[in-house]
Amino acid sequence: MTENPDAAGGTSGGGQRRELTARLAVPEMDCPSCAQKVDKSLQRVDGITDVTLQPTTGTANVTYDPDRTSEADVVKAIEGAGYEVVGGSDAEGDDEDNQAADGVDIAPPSEVWTSPRAKKTWLGAAFLTVGLLFEFFLAGQNIAIASVLEYPLHIADVLFLGAVAASGIPVVRSGYYSAKNRSLDIDLLMGTAIIAATGIGYFVEAATLAVLFSIAELLEDYAMDRARDSLRELMELSPDEATVLRDGEEVTVPAEEVEVGETVVVRPGDKIPLDGTVIEGESAVDQSPITGESVPVDKAAGDEVYAGSINEEGYLEFEATSAASESTLSQIIEMVQGAQAKKTESEQFVDQFAGYYTPLVVVLAILTAAIPPLVIADPVSVDLAGYGFTFAGDWQAWFIRGLTLLVIACPCAFVISTPVSVVSGITSAAKNGVLIKGGNHLEAMGEVDAIALDKTGTLTKGELAVTDVVALGGTNDETVLQHAAALEQRSEHPIAEAILERAEKDAGDDVPSIEKFESITGKGISADIDGETYYAGKPALFEELGFDLSHAHLRADGGAVAEVAHEQCEREDCADLEDGAISRFENEGKTVVLVGTDTELIGIIAIADEVRPAAERAVARLHELGVAHVVMLTGDNEGTARAIAEQVGVDEYRAELLPDEKVDAVEALQAEYGDVAMVGDGINDAPALATAEVGIAMGAAGTDTAIETADIALMGDDISKLPYLYGLSHTANGVIRQNIWSSLGVKALLALGVPLGLVSVAVAVIVGDMGMSLGVTGNAMRLSRIAPERMDSKTGQETGA
């Protein structure tokens, strides 16, 4: 139980009203109609202010005023709806003491096949089997052994009644609670059918219905428990305990007791219990549970680690940066659990349809049982599609047909068809590093007609890097980098960082010392190296120094540039720009830095925000999956935008856009193409993300703002997850449609066959109820087998792993 300190309302003394929230597990509440029954029961309890019921997780979160009611009353109301409460705080205890009790996030695993309900079902099945044996195969031994109201009871009848008592009483009990809560659901329909069949002496039908329906319920419980397993696996990623350093000693404590700022120790093979920043040690960490990355990531001092990831090799110490309840993994779990609360359009349609379907079929069942015996005096023969059918006024036969329609009236299969698909899809995505914050977003993503991609941080890495080094004259690449690094080492510009990083990698630590450093605002820098002044900066800086960069060959002569034709060039160290390196780099959208003195150019360095290796493949894959229009939106200049767009293969690009102009661009795409998904960084692109039908944040691991802003978050900086997301969503929509229409189609066919005598009670239960419920659940579970393409982080090519 948790206390809600921000509850609205006040006491007579003017203070805030205290509210408590009971978080309870209700494993048997596994369908929308079950939740509806529980909700109606809770509505009758005075003092309950908010109720959140989640059938797919089997949990109930109930907020109440402790001055007006108690958790014991909440539990009693749920049990009054016919469902057992498991876990939560002690319902009989004092509320003050229960505030610290642990709540539940998902119902515990069920022992479906050995539960009390299962044992009663197996006993009923045994009675039914032996009864059928006496009824049809040992008729001579099926003697009368008792009578009720002068009606003889044979051995088979007694066995059938035993089956009804063993397997049917739990059904009738549930039906009673449904009637009590005025809920027209499957339990009420089946309970009524069992009682009616037993009351008129149709013991075979009553026993068959009781046993088969009980088996169907067990199978549905098993299927739902399997569906919950995927969420349980997600919740079990984070360890319950952490090893922390306190007073110089290692102490193992519950993870939720670790405070922000404490040092946590993780050894090889251990799971990382909280989010934090490494302060000592180096290791490879498998963070696929959070970001979906298939390859372990090297971690060293200063790097972030996430709760739920696995330390594979070395020893690590990290400083906890968030409490266990606020870790990235906790946020993922919380949002996956809450995702089911946002109903998709399909769910809304099904709920509305079920509200009309069930009462209509119940009325048809009553009319089927009552009208034909009254209006058919003599047998009537009818030829339908070449098949002859005879209808007689036998009231018992029509009663059975009405009973069968009553079974078919249950909307369970198509009511659960959408929620189970949504949960399967969302949990599968979460385990692959994609956080979908609602079933409505899952459905919307599968219907988008165009995808808009921000450039920086989405198609590109968002970090500048040296892409090309061109040595001029008699120098080499290493010399160019060493001189450039010497000049840039006092600069804090991102371009300087890129040059220093490349120099450290390719030129080592042999960087010349400098004197008389000077920053030339907006153009570059200069400094003395070995007594000579060197410059690094834009081409415009060197044009001011007297270089004619437009000519094919350049020769410096005391600071004056002399133009010389190629065939007349006498210097071997001539600054040869004949291949148009500067213009070529600029056309490719790269930033050009020249390095040299006032008399000689020694090299050219090209710098760019590198395109993600997987970007081109991701865009191509989106086209393959059926996305007709992929558009790049960027604030960069036309040349850079054009170069990146051509490289990654988008259909069009729009450059030099301010944040509000990106909103206009999204609206224009919506008007031109239809539904649009926008992919951005989740912060700067927030207005555009909010405008699109689906907003997707890149690289949201550990970024609270990104997780909160977008409808969907790609937890790692992996653009290759975008095609996976679209493919999963598109497939999920197909699965939902298959489930809904196949359920309705089978129900319709069975309903048409009932008046013709082609469908028995057993067929209605096995095919119409049990079969379709298992079918839609199994169909939904295949979404969990969809996995993203594995791509090499360096080449962007599919690895096949």
PDB file of C-alpha atoms in Angstrom, residues 314-555:
ATOM      1  CA  GLY A 314      35.514  -6.603 -15.222  1.00  0.00           C
ATOM      2  CA  TYR A 315      35.017  -5.073 -11.808  1.00  0.00           C
ATOM      3  CA  LEU A 316      32.997  -1.844 -11.647  1.00  0.00           C
ATOM      4  CA  GLU A 317      32.203   0.730  -9.025  1.00  0.00           C
ATOM      5  CA  PHE A 318      29.575   3.316  -9.862  1.00  0.00           C
ATOM      6  CA  GLU A 319      27.806   6.166  -8.162  1.00  0.00           C
ATOM      7  CA  ALA A 320      24.038   5.703  -8.000  1.00  0.00           C
ATOM      8  CA  THR A 321      22.335   8.576  -9.824  1.00  0.00           C
ATOM      9  CA  SER A 322      18.722   7.582  -9.125  1.00  0.00           C
ATOM     10  CA  ALA A 323      16.725   5.547  -6.676  1.00  0.00           C
ATOM     11  CA  ALA A 324      15.654   2.027  -7.667  1.00  0.00           C
ATOM     12  CA  SER A 325      12.077   3.197  -8.196  1.00  0.00           C
ATOM     13  CA  GLU A 326      13.232   5.954 -10.571  1.00  0.00           C
ATOM     14  CA  SER A 327      15.676   4.003 -12.730  1.00  0.00           C
ATOM     15  CA  THR A 328      15.302   3.809 -16.495  1.00  0.00           C
ATOM     16  CA  LEU A 329      14.221   0.168 -16.158  1.00  0.00           C
ATOM     17  CA  SER A 330      11.583   1.094 -13.562  1.00  0.00           C
ATOM     18  CA  GLN A 331      10.219   3.750 -15.902  1.00  0.00           C
ATOM     19  CA  ILE A 332      10.089   1.223 -18.740  1.00  0.00           C
ATOM     20  CA  ILE A 333       8.205  -1.308 -16.591  1.00  0.00           C
ATOM     21  CA  GLU A 334       5.818   1.334 -15.298  1.00  0.00           C
ATOM     22  CA  MET A 335       5.006   2.573 -18.787  1.00  0.00           C
ATOM     23  CA  VAL A 336       4.587  -0.927 -20.196  1.00  0.00           C
ATOM     24  CA  GLN A 337       2.144  -1.690 -17.385  1.00  0.00           C
ATOM     25  CA  GLY A 338       0.258   1.541 -17.959  1.00  0.00           C
ATOM     26  CA  ALA A 339       0.228   1.148 -21.735  1.00  0.00           C
ATOM     27  CA  GLN A 340      -2.796  -1.135 -21.627  1.00  0.00           C
ATOM     28  CA  ALA A 341      -4.899   1.582 -20.008  1.00  0.00           C
ATOM     29  CA  LYS A 342      -4.917   3.563 -23.251  1.00  0.00           C
ATOM     30  CA  LYS A 343      -7.441   1.755 -25.403  1.00  0.00           C
ATOM     31  CA  THR A 344      -6.885   1.452 -29.113  1.00  0.00           C
ATOM     32  CA  GLU A 345      -9.602   2.265 -31.621  1.00  0.00           C
ATOM     33  CA  SER A 346     -10.040  -1.488 -32.143  1.00  0.00           C
ATOM     34  CA  GLU A 347     -10.626  -2.017 -28.418  1.00  0.00           C
ATOM     35  CA  GLN A 348     -13.179   0.779 -28.322  1.00  0.00           C
ATOM     36  CA  PHE A 349     -14.970  -0.759 -31.296  1.00  0.00           C
ATOM     37  CA  VAL A 350     -14.983  -4.222 -29.702  1.00  0.00           C
ATOM     38  CA  ASP A 351     -16.275  -2.899 -26.371  1.00  0.00           C
ATOM     39  CA  GLN A 352     -19.117  -1.065 -28.090  1.00  0.00           C
ATOM     40  CA  PHE A 353     -19.927  -4.027 -30.311  1.00  0.00           C
ATOM     41  CA  ALA A 354     -19.934  -6.471 -27.376  1.00  0.00           C
ATOM     42  CA  GLY A 355     -22.405  -4.224 -25.573  1.00  0.00           C
ATOM     43  CA  TYR A 356     -24.941  -4.905 -28.347  1.00  0.00           C
ATOM     44  CA  TYR A 357     -23.858  -8.387 -29.423  1.00  0.00           C
ATOM     45  CA  THR A 358     -24.346 -10.275 -26.150  1.00  0.00           C
ATOM     46  CA  PRO A 359     -27.839  -9.001 -25.274  1.00  0.00           C
ATOM     47  CA  LEU A 360     -28.965  -9.537 -28.882  1.00  0.00           C
ATOM     48  CA  VAL A 361     -27.796 -13.168 -28.988  1.00  0.00           C
ATOM     49  CA  VAL A 362     -29.290 -13.839 -25.533  1.00  0.00           C
ATOM     50  CA  VAL A 363     -32.654 -12.603 -26.815  1.00  0.00           C
ATOM     51  CA  LEU A 364     -32.263 -14.795 -29.917  1.00  0.00           C
ATOM     52  CA  ALA A 365     -31.469 -17.772 -27.663  1.00  0.00           C
ATOM     53  CA  ILE A 366     -34.659 -17.222 -25.672  1.00  0.00           C
ATOM     54  CA  LEU A 367     -36.722 -16.815 -28.826  1.00  0.00           C
ATOM     55  CA  THR A 368     -35.116 -19.934 -30.351  1.00  0.00           C
ATOM     56  CA  ALA A 369     -36.069 -22.000 -27.304  1.00  0.00           C
ATOM     57  CA  ALA A 370     -39.619 -20.626 -26.988  1.00  0.00           C
ATOM     58  CA  ILE A 371     -41.081 -19.699 -30.389  1.00  0.00           C
ATOM     59  CA  PRO A 372     -40.578 -22.728 -32.708  1.00  0.00           C
ATOM     60  CA  PRO A 373     -42.347 -25.241 -30.396  1.00  0.00           C
ATOM     61  CA  LEU A 374     -45.326 -22.890 -30.315  1.00  0.00           C
ATOM     62  CA  VAL A 375     -45.624 -22.189 -34.052  1.00  0.00           C
ATOM     63  CA  ILE A 376     -44.558 -25.503 -35.641  1.00  0.00           C
ATOM     64  CA  ALA A 377     -47.446 -27.913 -35.297  1.00  0.00           C
ATOM     65  CA  ASP A 378     -46.305 -30.425 -37.903  1.00  0.00           C
ATOM     66  CA  PRO A 379     -42.787 -31.228 -39.109  1.00  0.00           C
ATOM     67  CA  VAL A 380     -41.649 -28.867 -41.899  1.00  0.00           C
ATOM     68  CA  SER A 381     -39.087 -29.882 -44.534  1.00  0.00           C
ATOM     69  CA  VAL A 382     -36.848 -27.185 -46.016  1.00  0.00           C
ATOM     70  CA  ASP A 383     -34.262 -27.455 -48.802  1.00  0.00           C
ATOM     71  CA  LEU A 384     -31.260 -25.178 -48.205  1.00  0.00           C
ATOM     72  CA  ALA A 385     -28.446 -25.154 -50.772  1.00  0.00           C
ATOM     73  CA  GLY A 386     -29.225 -28.701 -51.765  1.00  0.00           C
ATOM     74  CA  TYR A 387     -29.455 -29.987 -48.216  1.00  0.00           C
ATOM     75  CA  GLY A 388     -32.754 -31.027 -46.699  1.00  0.00           C
ATOM     76  CA  PHE A 389     -33.659 -30.054 -43.129  1.00  0.00           C
ATOM     77  CA  THR A 390     -36.735 -31.020 -41.159  1.00  0.00           C
ATOM     78  CA  PHE A 391     -38.011 -28.718 -38.411  1.00  0.00           C
ATOM     79  CA  ALA A 392     -40.343 -30.133 -35.798  1.00  0.00           C
ATOM     80  CA  GLY A 393     -42.061 -28.572 -32.825  1.00  0.00           C
ATOM     81  CA  ASP A 394     -40.059 -30.647 -30.318  1.00  0.00           C
ATOM     82  CA  TRP A 395     -39.657 -28.220 -27.444  1.00  0.00           C
ATOM     83  CA  GLN A 396     -36.758 -30.192 -25.919  1.00  0.00           C
ATOM     84  CA  ALA A 397     -34.737 -30.027 -29.160  1.00  0.00           C
ATOM     85  CA  TRP A 398     -35.357 -26.296 -29.477  1.00  0.00           C
ATOM     86  CA  PHE A 399     -34.464 -25.783 -25.845  1.00  0.00           C
ATOM     87  CA  ILE A 400     -31.056 -27.383 -26.505  1.00  0.00           C
ATOM     88  CA  ARG A 401     -30.617 -25.133 -29.523  1.00  0.00           C
ATOM     89  CA  GLY A 402     -31.456 -22.086 -27.418  1.00  0.00           C
ATOM     90  CA  LEU A 403     -28.986 -23.344 -24.836  1.00  0.00           C
ATOM     91  CA  THR A 404     -26.339 -23.611 -27.541  1.00  0.00           C
ATOM     92  CA  LEU A 405     -27.004 -20.046 -28.694  1.00  0.00           C
ATOM     93  CA  LEU A 406     -26.613 -18.939 -25.095  1.00  0.00           C
ATOM     94  CA  VAL A 407     -23.108 -20.394 -25.123  1.00  0.00           C
ATOM     95  CA  ILE A 408     -22.334 -18.664 -28.426  1.00  0.00           C
ATOM     96  CA  ALA A 409     -23.512 -15.351 -26.942  1.00  0.00           C
ATOM     97  CA  CYS A 410     -20.274 -15.136 -24.957  1.00  0.00           C
ATOM     98  CA  PRO A 411     -18.041 -12.433 -26.547  1.00  0.00           C
ATOM     99  CA  CYS A 412     -14.857 -13.503 -24.722  1.00  0.00           C
ATOM    100  CA  ALA A 413     -12.738 -14.385 -27.747  1.00  0.00           C
ATOM    101  CA  PHE A 414     -13.091 -11.088 -29.571  1.00  0.00           C
ATOM    102  CA  VAL A 415     -13.127  -9.024 -26.356  1.00  0.00           C
ATOM    103  CA  ILE A 416      -9.665 -10.321 -25.390  1.00  0.00           C
ATOM    104  CA  SER A 417      -8.391 -10.311 -28.984  1.00  0.00           C
ATOM    105  CA  THR A 418      -7.074  -6.742 -28.826  1.00  0.00           C
ATOM    106  CA  PRO A 419      -5.732  -6.445 -25.236  1.00  0.00           C
ATOM    107  CA  VAL A 420      -3.697  -9.632 -25.436  1.00  0.00           C
ATOM    108  CA  SER A 421      -2.249  -8.526 -28.786  1.00  0.00           C
ATOM    109  CA  VAL A 422      -1.354  -5.114 -27.412  1.00  0.00           C
ATOM    110  CA  VAL A 423       0.356  -6.553 -24.327  1.00  0.00           C
ATOM    111  CA  SER A 424       2.282  -9.080 -26.411  1.00  0.00           C
ATOM    112  CA  GLY A 425       3.446  -6.402 -28.843  1.00  0.00           C
ATOM    113  CA  ILE A 426       4.378  -3.805 -26.226  1.00  0.00           C
ATOM    114  CA  THR A 427       6.316  -6.208 -23.978  1.00  0.00           C
ATOM    115  CA  SER A 428       8.121  -7.653 -27.003  1.00  0.00           C
ATOM    116  CA  ALA A 429       9.124  -4.139 -28.066  1.00  0.00           C
ATOM    117  CA  ALA A 430      10.309  -3.254 -24.553  1.00  0.00           C
ATOM    118  CA  LYS A 431      12.609  -6.280 -24.466  1.00  0.00           C
ATOM    119  CA  ASN A 432      14.093  -5.131 -27.797  1.00  0.00           C
ATOM    120  CA  GLY A 433      14.823  -1.597 -26.646  1.00  0.00           C
ATOM    121  CA  VAL A 434      11.641   0.124 -27.862  1.00  0.00           C
ATOM    122  CA  LEU A 435       9.294   1.684 -25.297  1.00  0.00           C
ATOM    123  CA  ILE A 436       5.706   2.077 -26.556  1.00  0.00           C
ATOM    124  CA  LYS A 437       3.650   4.110 -24.109  1.00  0.00           C
ATOM    125  CA  GLY A 438       0.203   2.892 -25.105  1.00  0.00           C
ATOM    126  CA  GLY A 439      -1.712   0.455 -27.259  1.00  0.00           C
ATOM    127  CA  ASN A 440      -3.127   3.421 -29.150  1.00  0.00           C
ATOM    128  CA  HIS A 441       0.401   4.417 -30.187  1.00  0.00           C
ATOM    129  CA  LEU A 442       1.213   0.853 -31.232  1.00  0.00           C
ATOM    130  CA  GLU A 443      -1.862   0.828 -33.453  1.00  0.00           C
ATOM    131  CA  ALA A 444      -1.225   4.328 -34.830  1.00  0.00           C
ATOM    132  CA  MET A 445       2.390   3.531 -35.737  1.00  0.00           C
ATOM    133  CA  GLY A 446       1.256   0.644 -37.907  1.00  0.00           C
ATOM    134  CA  GLU A 447      -1.004   2.977 -39.900  1.00  0.00           C
ATOM    135  CA  VAL A 448       1.373   5.869 -40.685  1.00  0.00           C
ATOM    136  CA  ASP A 449       1.711   6.942 -44.300  1.00  0.00           C
ATOM    137  CA  ALA A 450       4.881   8.999 -43.935  1.00  0.00           C
ATOM    138  CA  ILE A 451       7.802   9.177 -41.506  1.00  0.00           C
ATOM    139  CA  ALA A 452       9.639  12.436 -40.838  1.00  0.00           C
ATOM    140  CA  LEU A 453      13.212  12.124 -39.544  1.00  0.00           C
ATOM    141  CA  ASP A 454      15.232  14.805 -37.821  1.00  0.00           C
ATOM    142  CA  LYS A 455      18.831  14.814 -39.116  1.00  0.00           C
ATOM    143  CA  THR A 456      21.095  15.590 -36.176  1.00  0.00           C
ATOM    144  CA  GLY A 457      21.102  12.784 -33.633  1.00  0.00           C
ATOM    145  CA  THR A 458      18.688  10.671 -35.660  1.00  0.00           C
ATOM    146  CA  LEU A 459      20.139  10.028 -39.111  1.00  0.00           C
ATOM    147  CA  THR A 460      23.512  11.278 -37.915  1.00  0.00           C
ATOM    148  CA  LYS A 461      25.340  10.603 -34.664  1.00  0.00           C
ATOM    149  CA  GLY A 462      25.039  14.188 -33.451  1.00  0.00           C
ATOM    150  CA  GLU A 463      28.805  14.311 -32.851  1.00  0.00           C
ATOM    151  CA  LEU A 464      31.377  15.937 -35.146  1.00  0.00           C
ATOM    152  CA  ALA A 465      34.196  13.734 -36.425  1.00  0.00           C
ATOM    153  CA  VAL A 466      37.059  14.079 -38.891  1.00  0.00           C
ATOM    154  CA  THR A 467      36.074  12.321 -42.096  1.00  0.00           C
ATOM    155  CA  ASP A 468      38.946  13.249 -44.459  1.00  0.00           C
ATOM    156  CA  VAL A 469      42.566  14.399 -44.191  1.00  0.00           C
ATOM    157  CA  VAL A 470      44.308  15.641 -47.346  1.00  0.00           C
ATOM    158  CA  ALA A 471      48.041  16.370 -47.064  1.00  0.00           C
ATOM    159  CA  LEU A 472      49.406  18.998 -49.473  1.00  0.00           C
ATOM    160  CA  GLY A 473      52.885  19.512 -50.821  1.00  0.00           C
ATOM    161  CA  GLY A 474      55.523  17.436 -49.085  1.00  0.00           C
ATOM    162  CA  THR A 475      53.616  16.817 -45.842  1.00  0.00           C
ATOM    163  CA  ASN A 476      51.722  13.713 -44.757  1.00  0.00           C
ATOM    164  CA  ASP A 477      48.449  13.080 -42.924  1.00  0.00           C
ATOM    165  CA  GLU A 478      50.175  12.626 -39.561  1.00  0.00           C
ATOM    166  CA  THR A 479      51.966  15.983 -39.823  1.00  0.00           C
ATOM    167  CA  VAL A 480      48.741  17.753 -40.794  1.00  0.00           C
ATOM    168  CA  LEU A 481      46.925  16.274 -37.795  1.00  0.00           C
ATOM    169  CA  GLN A 482      49.784  17.021 -35.384  1.00  0.00           C
ATOM    170  CA  HIS A 483      49.923  20.694 -36.390  1.00  0.00           C
ATOM    171  CA  ALA A 484      46.131  21.015 -36.369  1.00  0.00           C
ATOM    172  CA  ALA A 485      45.942  19.392 -32.919  1.00  0.00           C
ATOM    173  CA  ALA A 486      48.646  21.708 -31.584  1.00  0.00           C
ATOM    174  CA  LEU A 487      46.641  24.728 -32.738  1.00  0.00           C
ATOM    175  CA  GLU A 488      43.275  23.419 -31.539  1.00  0.00           C
ATOM    176  CA  GLN A 489      44.287  22.123 -28.102  1.00  0.00           C
ATOM    177  CA  ARG A 490      43.329  25.397 -26.383  1.00  0.00           C
ATOM    178  CA  SER A 491      39.993  25.669 -28.179  1.00  0.00           C
ATOM    179  CA  GLU A 492      36.709  24.377 -26.752  1.00  0.00           C
ATOM    180  CA  HIS A 493      34.878  24.383 -30.078  1.00  0.00           C
ATOM    181  CA  PRO A 494      33.300  21.013 -31.129  1.00  0.00           C
ATOM    182  CA  ILE A 495      35.423  21.119 -34.286  1.00  0.00           C
ATOM    183  CA  ALA A 496      38.547  21.284 -32.102  1.00  0.00           C
ATOM    184  CA  GLU A 497      37.366  18.289 -30.100  1.00  0.00           C
ATOM    185  CA  ALA A 498      36.889  16.289 -33.315  1.00  0.00           C
ATOM    186  CA  ILE A 499      40.404  17.161 -34.554  1.00  0.00           C
ATOM    187  CA  LEU A 500      42.012  16.343 -31.207  1.00  0.00           C
ATOM    188  CA  GLU A 501      40.216  13.000 -31.027  1.00  0.00           C
ATOM    189  CA  ARG A 502      41.355  12.031 -34.537  1.00  0.00           C
ATOM    190  CA  ALA A 503      44.921  13.228 -33.859  1.00  0.00           C
ATOM    191  CA  GLU A 504      45.107  11.190 -30.663  1.00  0.00           C
ATOM    192  CA  LYS A 505      43.967   8.135 -32.612  1.00  0.00           C
ATOM    193  CA  ASP A 506      46.149   8.527 -35.742  1.00  0.00           C
ATOM    194  CA  ALA A 507      49.041  10.821 -34.764  1.00  0.00           C
ATOM    195  CA  GLY A 508      49.688   9.721 -31.190  1.00  0.00           C
ATOM    196  CA  ASP A 509      50.941  12.050 -28.474  1.00  0.00           C
ATOM    197  CA  ASP A 510      53.670  13.709 -30.574  1.00  0.00           C
ATOM    198  CA  VAL A 511      51.974  17.107 -30.764  1.00  0.00           C
ATOM    199  CA  PRO A 512      54.222  20.194 -31.118  1.00  0.00           C
ATOM    200  CA  SER A 513      54.175  22.859 -28.439  1.00  0.00           C
ATOM    201  CA  ILE A 514      52.814  26.286 -29.321  1.00  0.00           C
ATOM    202  CA  GLU A 515      53.317  29.921 -28.392  1.00  0.00           C
ATOM    203  CA  LYS A 516      51.386  33.133 -28.971  1.00  0.00           C
ATOM    204  CA  PHE A 517      47.991  31.420 -29.353  1.00  0.00           C
ATOM    205  CA  GLU A 518      45.351  33.709 -30.846  1.00  0.00           C
ATOM    206  CA  SER A 519      41.697  33.144 -31.682  1.00  0.00           C
ATOM    207  CA  ILE A 520      40.546  34.822 -34.885  1.00  0.00           C
ATOM    208  CA  THR A 521      36.843  35.353 -34.210  1.00  0.00           C
ATOM    209  CA  GLY A 522      34.592  33.575 -36.643  1.00  0.00           C
ATOM    210  CA  LYS A 523      37.420  32.423 -38.865  1.00  0.00           C
ATOM    211  CA  GLY A 524      39.971  30.290 -37.030  1.00  0.00           C
ATOM    212  CA  ILE A 525      43.037  30.340 -34.807  1.00  0.00           C
ATOM    213  CA  SER A 526      46.796  30.915 -35.038  1.00  0.00           C
ATOM    214  CA  ALA A 527      49.891  30.127 -32.984  1.00  0.00           C
ATOM    215  CA  ASP A 528      53.641  29.867 -33.345  1.00  0.00           C
ATOM    216  CA  ILE A 529      55.129  26.386 -33.837  1.00  0.00           C
ATOM    217  CA  ASP A 530      58.923  26.198 -33.862  1.00  0.00           C
ATOM    218  CA  GLY A 531      59.108  29.940 -34.390  1.00  0.00           C
ATOM    219  CA  GLU A 532      56.777  30.042 -37.387  1.00  0.00           C
ATOM    220  CA  THR A 533      53.149  31.183 -37.339  1.00  0.00           C
ATOM    221  CA  TYR A 534      50.607  28.543 -38.353  1.00  0.00           C
ATOM    222  CA  TYR A 535      46.917  29.001 -38.998  1.00  0.00           C
ATOM    223  CA  ALA A 536      43.904  26.671 -38.861  1.00  0.00           C
ATOM    224  CA  GLY A 537      40.501  27.826 -39.985  1.00  0.00           C
ATOM    225  CA  LYS A 538      37.946  28.391 -42.674  1.00  0.00           C
ATOM    226  CA  PRO A 539      38.927  28.816 -46.332  1.00  0.00           C
ATOM    227  CA  ALA A 540      37.967  32.488 -45.965  1.00  0.00           C
ATOM    228  CA  LEU A 541      40.807  32.946 -43.460  1.00  0.00           C
ATOM    229  CA  PHE A 542      43.388  31.788 -45.992  1.00  0.00           C
ATOM    230  CA  GLU A 543      41.852  33.879 -48.743  1.00  0.00           C
ATOM    231  CA  GLU A 544      42.468  36.876 -46.482  1.00  0.00           C
ATOM    232  CA  LEU A 545      46.063  35.701 -46.141  1.00  0.00           C
ATOM    233  CA  GLY A 546      46.413  35.975 -49.934  1.00  0.00           C
ATOM    234  CA  PHE A 547      45.681  32.487 -51.234  1.00  0.00           C
ATOM    235  CA  ASP A 548      43.606  32.083 -54.391  1.00  0.00           C
ATOM    236  CA  LEU A 549      41.742  28.881 -53.551  1.00  0.00           C
ATOM    237  CA  SER A 550      39.823  28.924 -56.816  1.00  0.00           C
ATOM    238  CA  HIS A 551      42.916  28.154 -58.919  1.00  0.00           C
ATOM    239  CA  ALA A 552      44.023  24.638 -59.707  1.00  0.00           C
ATOM    240  CA  HIS A 553      47.594  25.180 -58.484  1.00  0.00           C
ATOM    241  CA  LEU A 554      48.755  27.564 -55.805  1.00  0.00           C
ATOM    242  CA  ARG A 555      52.299  28.825 -55.268  1.00  0.00           C
TER     243      ARG A 555
END
